[in-house]
Amino acid sequence: MCGIVGYVGHREAAPIVLSGLKRLEYRGYDSAGVAGFEGLPSGPRLKILRCEGKLDNLIQTMKRDPISGTSAIGHTRWATHGRPSERNAHPHRYKEVVIVHNGIIENYNELKAGLIRKGHEFSSETDSEVIAHLLQVSLEKEGDFEMACRQVVKMLKGAFALSAAWTKDPKKLFVAKQQCPIVLGLGKDEQFIASDVPALLDYTKDFIFLEDGEMAFVEPAHVRIFTFAGKAVNRKSHRVEWSLAMAEREGFPHFMLKEIFEQPRVLRDTLRGRIKSQFNGIVFDTVKFKDSQWKKFKSVSLVACGTAWHASLLGKYWIEAFSRVHAEVELASEFRYREPVILPQSLCVAVSQSGETADTLAALTEAIKRKMNPLAITNCVESSLARRAKNVIYTHAGPEIAVASTKCFLAQTTVLCMLAVHLAKVHQTQSSKWITQILKDLAELPEKVERILKQNDSIKSIAEKYSQFNQYFYLGRGLSYPVALEGALKLKEISYINTQAYPAGEMKHGPIALISEDWPVVCVAPKGDHQEKMLSNIQEVKARGGRIILVGTEGDEEAASLAEVFIPIPKVRVELAPILTTVVLQIFAYHMAILRGTDVDKPKNLAKSVTVE
Ligand code: BG6
């Protein structure tokens, strides 16, 4: 998954493209490059600079050797085809054409073979470079850039967001979208393109979201949009009120800590306008299902990846417990290929922060094909998942920059809890008193999260005490098991420490063999949630030398007495405890990673969302 930025207008283009790439670096950061058209007396000259590694390498290079000119395109890469290197970095040029691409051209091999037979020589190992060659061939035939773009975009199979430019018409950028995100940023006598909104918030708040199968010609004075078939498209722009600061760290040392501390606001924004004023129901205004339709749903399949899958597992527990509707949680990458048995009147809920994760998108496509009713839960407005599902519940978390998801997990779980309460209401499995009470308790969560954030320093000192250990167990029962999974993933993702999460009752059937002084055991044991069973499991571990770090309910002396370290959460109804205990584990993982000196916001080998299989 890569980041693309482009500019055409009256200002120096390279600095604008570089600052946009900086905001997109969370999308992929193994190499980067910029191509700009320098206005020389002899005519425009195309200049390309590319570097392997983080964007800073390119920034330093361009300081020494700047690119002038008022139109440019740039790219930050997450390698799929061809290892990270300057040679495989984008932009890719072939004769008069230069391109940047995000995604995978699935038929690039046969396209490339055809071109090689015609004597073409390729300078990189990427799938993307074939686009530049194809454009040049069409250009030589048609002598018209737009005609060439229309022809080539039809030849490409797979997932792509791309931009291209021609040395003979540098004031025109071509953009095309198929299954990968790209937005147009609108200005006065200047236009912007980018893979994502935060890249352009410095310059505009007005955006056009291209649909799959659409392309655009972007010139200083205007943009023209067409379908791949050539039909003109009139698309209205969206005003995105995200402040620049929301995309910036607001003074926190890392985006991850900023996003952890944003969670009270995120919960308020996610709950906002969805809990009816009398606390007697839920409103999802971006979902077109009538109550009669909701009532028909007899089964729910939740599909997701990574952290979103852990949120979905919580969703399964809540939906079945509250509404008695059968619920399944599916790993998207498995669901799409395992020939699932779909029950009639099924709802497929696809959960994804980015709304662009290829496996989740494909799982939803598969579900739609199998006549399931689609619903997306995502954080990115107009993302591919949202458009594919049409029915969507946004998580209103604002841009999440850190690769390890925190605030979006909490927003997803809050939406899933509301969804379960809504299903309970339409299926009349809970009294109105119960509905009102749980909605009131949900509305009180932001304040309880604020109280946990106040423990940041004490959790930091606990991390200091345990930072030397290289393996951890995370245990929980019932609703706390998905929390244990998420806590274990957080520590793994950002500190590279080996962690294993288990339902506590499962330990005695094998994993307990590993228990020793060297394996701290993080136990998620809020009051009420299978408490007795959980405490006896903790006893079993303790009896074998396990060092217990226990996340429990404030004032729970019995639990605290079993722990080497006890981290309290405010009293809360048991069903909502997962939303609080998770925050403790997020903060713990963050400080462990800081102590290990890892790149907390951009951990190695990971990307914010993976738009390839
Ligand atoms: C991974 C991210 O690439 O994708 C995880 O590193 C994330 O943080 C997972 O949970 C799923 O992403 P999304 O956008 O579909 O929720």
XYZ file of C-alpha atoms in Angstrom, residues 16-402:
387
model
C 3.507 20.639 -1.701
C 3.977 17.078 -2.932
C 6.668 16.368 -0.308
C 4.548 17.657 2.593
C 1.641 15.553 1.390
C 3.840 12.462 1.176
C 5.000 13.153 4.730
C 1.388 12.915 5.866
C 0.941 9.669 3.939
C 4.093 7.973 5.117
C 2.035 5.759 7.476
C 0.707 4.098 4.307
C 4.123 2.727 3.345
C 7.647 3.872 3.800
C 10.276 1.716 2.117
C 11.131 4.172 -0.697
C 9.866 7.426 -2.216
C 10.205 9.737 -5.194
C 9.009 12.928 -6.898
C 8.802 13.853 -10.583
C 8.437 17.508 -11.536
C 8.328 19.513 -14.731
C 10.889 22.316 -14.634
C 10.008 25.282 -16.822
C 13.141 25.839 -18.973
C 13.419 28.321 -21.907
C 13.885 25.267 -24.161
C 10.618 23.859 -22.821
C 9.551 21.827 -19.824
C 12.096 19.293 -18.548
C 11.000 16.270 -16.544
C 13.166 15.764 -13.431
C 12.810 12.704 -11.224
C 14.415 12.097 -7.822
C 13.906 8.818 -5.908
C 15.387 7.341 -2.748
C 15.249 4.029 -0.939
C 14.136 4.146 2.710
C 12.112 6.651 4.677
C 10.920 9.901 3.084
C 13.561 11.892 4.974
C 16.189 10.482 2.589
C 14.336 12.020 -0.346
C 13.767 15.290 1.509
C 17.547 15.581 2.114
C 18.294 14.751 -1.538
C 15.826 17.375 -2.778
C 17.343 19.949 -0.421
C 20.674 19.399 -2.200
C 19.130 19.082 -5.668
C 15.701 20.794 -5.754
C 13.019 20.257 -8.385
C 11.417 23.516 -9.541
C 8.190 23.898 -11.500
C 4.445 24.153 -10.865
C 3.378 20.584 -11.539
C 4.624 17.383 -9.964
C 3.617 13.930 -8.782
C 5.121 11.941 -5.904
C 4.956 8.566 -4.214
C 5.848 6.823 -0.955
C 6.065 3.050 -1.347
C 5.008 -0.177 0.403
C 6.632 -2.844 -1.693
C 4.526 -5.565 -3.269
C 6.359 -6.357 -6.520
C 10.106 -5.776 -6.413
C 12.061 -5.277 -3.251
C 12.453 -1.829 -1.665
C 15.146 -0.014 -3.721
C 15.726 3.228 -5.653
C 15.274 1.299 -8.895
C 11.835 0.045 -7.849
C 10.811 3.344 -6.274
C 8.196 5.457 -8.038
C 7.797 7.632 -10.130
C 8.512 5.368 -13.107
C 9.362 7.028 -16.434
C 9.334 5.640 -19.930
C 10.332 8.119 -22.623
C 7.785 11.022 -22.426
C 5.552 9.513 -19.741
C 5.897 9.366 -15.957
C 3.607 7.498 -13.568
C 3.015 6.755 -9.882
C 0.867 3.770 -8.846
C -0.653 2.232 -5.705
C -2.061 -1.291 -5.828
C -1.294 -4.355 -7.958
C -1.618 -4.767 -11.743
C -2.603 -8.419 -11.740
C -2.087 -8.897 -15.515
C 1.225 -7.051 -15.665
C 3.195 -10.160 -16.591
C 1.399 -10.752 -19.881
C 1.334 -7.015 -20.653
C 5.090 -6.801 -19.970
C 5.855 -9.905 -22.063
C 4.017 -8.351 -25.012
C 6.032 -5.138 -24.684
C 9.354 -6.999 -24.325
C 8.529 -8.870 -27.548
C 8.227 -5.385 -29.112
C 11.746 -4.596 -27.836
C 10.852 -2.696 -24.669
C 13.418 -2.734 -21.840
C 12.197 -2.394 -18.274
C 14.280 -0.614 -15.629
C 12.499 -1.966 -12.534
C 11.029 -5.176 -11.088
C 7.716 -3.520 -10.408
C 4.306 -4.262 -11.896
C 3.684 -0.510 -12.050
C 6.300 0.361 -14.688
C 4.258 -1.428 -17.358
C 1.728 1.430 -17.171
C 4.314 3.971 -18.371
C 5.318 1.747 -21.285
C 1.698 1.142 -22.333
C 0.940 4.878 -22.208
C 3.975 5.679 -24.392
C 2.960 3.059 -26.962
C -0.593 4.471 -27.183
C 0.733 8.013 -27.282
C 3.002 7.181 -30.247
C -0.071 5.657 -31.967
C -2.677 8.289 -31.038
C -0.479 11.344 -30.496
C -3.042 12.324 -27.856
C -2.400 11.944 -24.115
C -6.048 11.703 -23.094
C -6.780 9.093 -25.770
C -3.773 7.089 -24.627
C -4.920 7.214 -20.980
C -8.424 6.060 -21.921
C -7.002 3.126 -23.864
C -4.471 2.031 -21.256
C -6.758 2.187 -18.235
C -8.932 -0.461 -19.931
C -5.979 -2.801 -20.342
C -5.178 -2.930 -16.621
C -6.579 -5.653 -14.367
C -6.309 -5.585 -10.577
C -6.298 -2.880 -7.954
C -4.837 0.469 -8.834
C -4.845 4.137 -8.034
C -2.488 5.859 -10.434
C -1.439 9.203 -11.769
C 0.450 9.968 -14.954
C 1.820 12.970 -16.837
C 3.223 13.682 -20.301
C 6.335 15.785 -20.909
C 4.565 17.574 -23.765
C 1.610 18.678 -21.587
C 2.985 19.026 -18.044
C 0.009 21.109 -16.889
C -2.275 18.071 -17.080
C -2.265 15.178 -14.606
C -4.145 11.952 -15.307
C -5.699 10.038 -12.384
C -7.481 6.677 -12.364
C -9.102 4.622 -9.591
C -9.875 0.920 -9.300
C -10.163 -0.509 -5.809
C -7.470 1.721 -4.302
C -8.132 5.077 -2.686
C -7.471 8.405 -4.419
C -9.062 11.796 -3.843
C -9.012 15.096 -5.729
C -8.399 18.249 -3.670
C -9.948 21.371 -5.167
C -8.346 24.837 -5.245
C -8.548 28.164 -7.114
C -6.436 27.785 -10.316
C -4.679 24.859 -8.661
C -5.660 21.243 -8.026
C -4.346 18.474 -5.831
C -4.500 14.672 -5.859
C -3.700 12.277 -3.034
C -4.301 8.764 -1.753
C -5.933 10.171 1.394
C -7.414 13.364 2.799
C -4.838 14.181 5.518
C -2.176 14.700 2.820
C -3.946 17.793 1.520
C -5.528 19.340 4.611
C -2.812 22.026 4.553
C -4.139 23.297 1.223
C -7.855 22.511 0.884
C -10.939 21.137 2.662
C -12.867 20.477 -0.538
C -12.514 17.001 -1.922
C -13.921 14.869 -4.691
C -13.908 11.132 -3.990
C -13.458 9.144 -7.206
C -15.395 5.892 -7.594
C -13.956 2.605 -8.770
C -13.745 2.600 -12.556
C -13.368 6.374 -12.769
C -10.587 8.570 -14.119
C -9.916 12.299 -14.200
C -7.859 14.873 -16.061
C -6.633 17.463 -13.578
C -5.588 20.899 -14.857
C -5.019 24.155 -12.893
C -8.400 25.627 -13.817
C -10.529 22.482 -13.514
C -10.900 18.732 -13.203
C -12.838 16.523 -15.648
C -14.050 13.098 -14.505
C -15.013 10.173 -16.730
C -15.834 6.512 -16.304
C -13.331 4.128 -17.848
C -15.889 3.709 -20.618
C -15.512 7.440 -21.317
C -18.843 8.707 -19.935
C -18.517 12.156 -18.331
C -19.198 12.156 -14.559
C -20.448 15.119 -12.603
C -19.361 14.472 -8.991
C -20.123 16.879 -6.173
C -17.324 17.791 -3.802
C -17.322 17.065 -0.057
C -16.172 19.534 2.597
C -13.981 17.662 5.104
C -13.812 19.536 8.397
C -10.866 17.612 9.751
C -8.510 20.284 11.125
C -4.868 20.075 10.167
C -4.103 19.540 13.836
C -6.224 16.415 13.796
C -3.696 15.138 11.363
C -0.816 16.466 13.357
C 0.452 15.091 16.764
C -0.819 18.037 18.768
C 2.273 17.995 20.868
C 2.278 14.297 21.753
C 5.618 12.482 21.221
C 3.900 9.950 18.970
C 0.674 9.692 16.988
C -0.131 6.481 18.917
C -0.137 8.244 22.313
C -2.070 11.189 20.840
C -4.641 8.765 19.450
C -4.893 6.908 22.799
C -5.576 10.227 24.502
C -8.123 11.205 21.820
C -10.350 8.274 22.815
C -12.756 10.156 25.133
C -13.459 12.586 22.253
C -13.669 9.708 19.800
C -16.235 7.902 21.981
C -18.302 11.087 22.300
C -18.164 11.685 18.520
C -19.013 8.035 17.790
C -21.968 8.088 20.186
C -23.044 11.552 19.067
C -26.400 11.701 17.349
C -26.886 7.947 17.603
C -28.362 7.474 21.093
C -31.920 8.771 21.105
C -32.430 11.634 23.539
C -34.611 9.498 25.831
C -31.978 6.721 25.829
C -34.690 4.462 24.442
C -33.005 3.516 21.187
C -30.306 3.898 18.567
C -30.271 5.823 15.259
C -27.875 4.887 12.452
C -28.662 7.591 9.889
C -26.313 6.220 7.251
C -28.014 2.807 7.298
C -31.136 2.395 5.188
C -32.464 -0.775 6.874
C -35.941 -0.216 8.326
C -36.696 -1.837 11.690
C -38.718 -4.477 9.817
C -35.547 -5.328 7.878
C -33.393 -5.380 11.009
C -35.977 -7.697 12.585
C -35.614 -10.130 9.686
C -31.900 -10.653 10.271
C -31.546 -14.115 11.776
C -27.760 -14.336 11.502
C -24.830 -11.929 11.498
C -21.359 -12.608 10.046
C -18.676 -10.142 11.066
C -15.671 -10.065 8.707
C -12.449 -8.190 9.428
C -8.656 -8.335 9.817
C -6.196 -7.562 12.620
C -7.446 -5.267 15.356
C -10.797 -4.883 13.618
C -11.228 -8.656 13.959
C -10.768 -8.418 17.729
C -13.422 -5.690 17.817
C -15.669 -7.965 15.748
C -15.180 -10.834 18.218
C -16.497 -8.520 20.951
C -19.345 -7.672 18.562
C -20.222 -11.363 18.240
C -20.372 -11.778 22.040
C -22.570 -8.669 22.465
C -24.925 -9.452 19.564
C -25.634 -12.984 20.765
C -25.864 -11.987 24.449
C -28.102 -8.923 23.881
C -30.264 -9.882 20.889
C -30.063 -13.723 20.804
C -29.322 -13.394 17.071
C -26.765 -15.943 15.847
C -23.428 -14.242 15.164
C -20.220 -15.489 13.574
C -16.875 -13.661 13.429
C -14.728 -14.388 10.403
C -11.143 -13.643 9.438
C -11.710 -11.922 6.097
C -8.786 -13.642 4.381
C -10.305 -17.037 5.293
C -13.971 -16.180 4.759
C -13.511 -15.265 1.116
C -12.135 -18.702 0.214
C -13.685 -21.162 2.659
C -17.085 -21.710 0.960
C -19.081 -20.535 4.006
C -22.639 -21.793 4.562
C -24.786 -18.673 4.488
C -28.055 -18.770 6.417
C -31.036 -16.966 4.870
C -31.710 -13.391 6.048
C -28.047 -12.920 6.986
C -26.331 -9.617 7.680
C -22.646 -9.297 6.793
C -20.902 -6.638 8.871
C -17.469 -5.739 7.436
C -15.317 -3.865 9.951
C -12.278 -1.881 8.814
C -10.593 1.305 10.003
C -9.298 2.252 6.580
C -12.123 0.749 4.569
C -9.440 -0.236 2.071
C -8.076 -3.534 3.412
C -8.168 -5.851 0.407
C -9.159 -9.011 2.297
C -12.060 -7.291 4.052
C -13.233 -5.674 0.801
C -13.101 -9.011 -0.976
C -14.870 -10.788 1.895
C -17.677 -8.240 1.664
C -17.851 -8.700 -2.114
C -18.113 -12.447 -1.533
C -20.878 -11.926 1.034
C -22.813 -9.667 -1.363
C -22.404 -12.290 -4.081
C -23.921 -14.819 -1.663
C -26.904 -12.535 -1.122
C -25.960 -11.434 2.388
C -27.113 -7.957 3.453
C -23.992 -5.778 3.594
C -23.145 -3.287 6.296
C -19.774 -1.598 6.721
C -18.285 -0.157 9.894
C -15.376 2.078 8.895
C -13.564 5.251 9.831
C -12.960 6.610 6.355
C -15.780 8.454 4.687
C -16.328 7.394 1.089
C -13.770 4.586 1.465
C -14.134 1.629 -0.921
C -15.756 -0.488 1.812
C -18.317 2.199 2.568
C -19.221 2.564 -1.097
C -19.389 -1.158 -1.665
C -21.666 -1.775 1.317
C -23.755 1.353 0.776
C -25.067 0.823 4.325
C -22.311 2.105 6.561
C -21.766 3.191 10.135
C -18.819 5.589 10.428
C -16.685 5.502 13.549
C -15.911 9.272 13.568
C -12.470 8.723 15.079
C -10.764 11.228 12.759
C -7.582 10.282 10.915
C -5.664 7.431 12.605
C -2.026 7.822 11.671
C -0.196 5.365 13.925
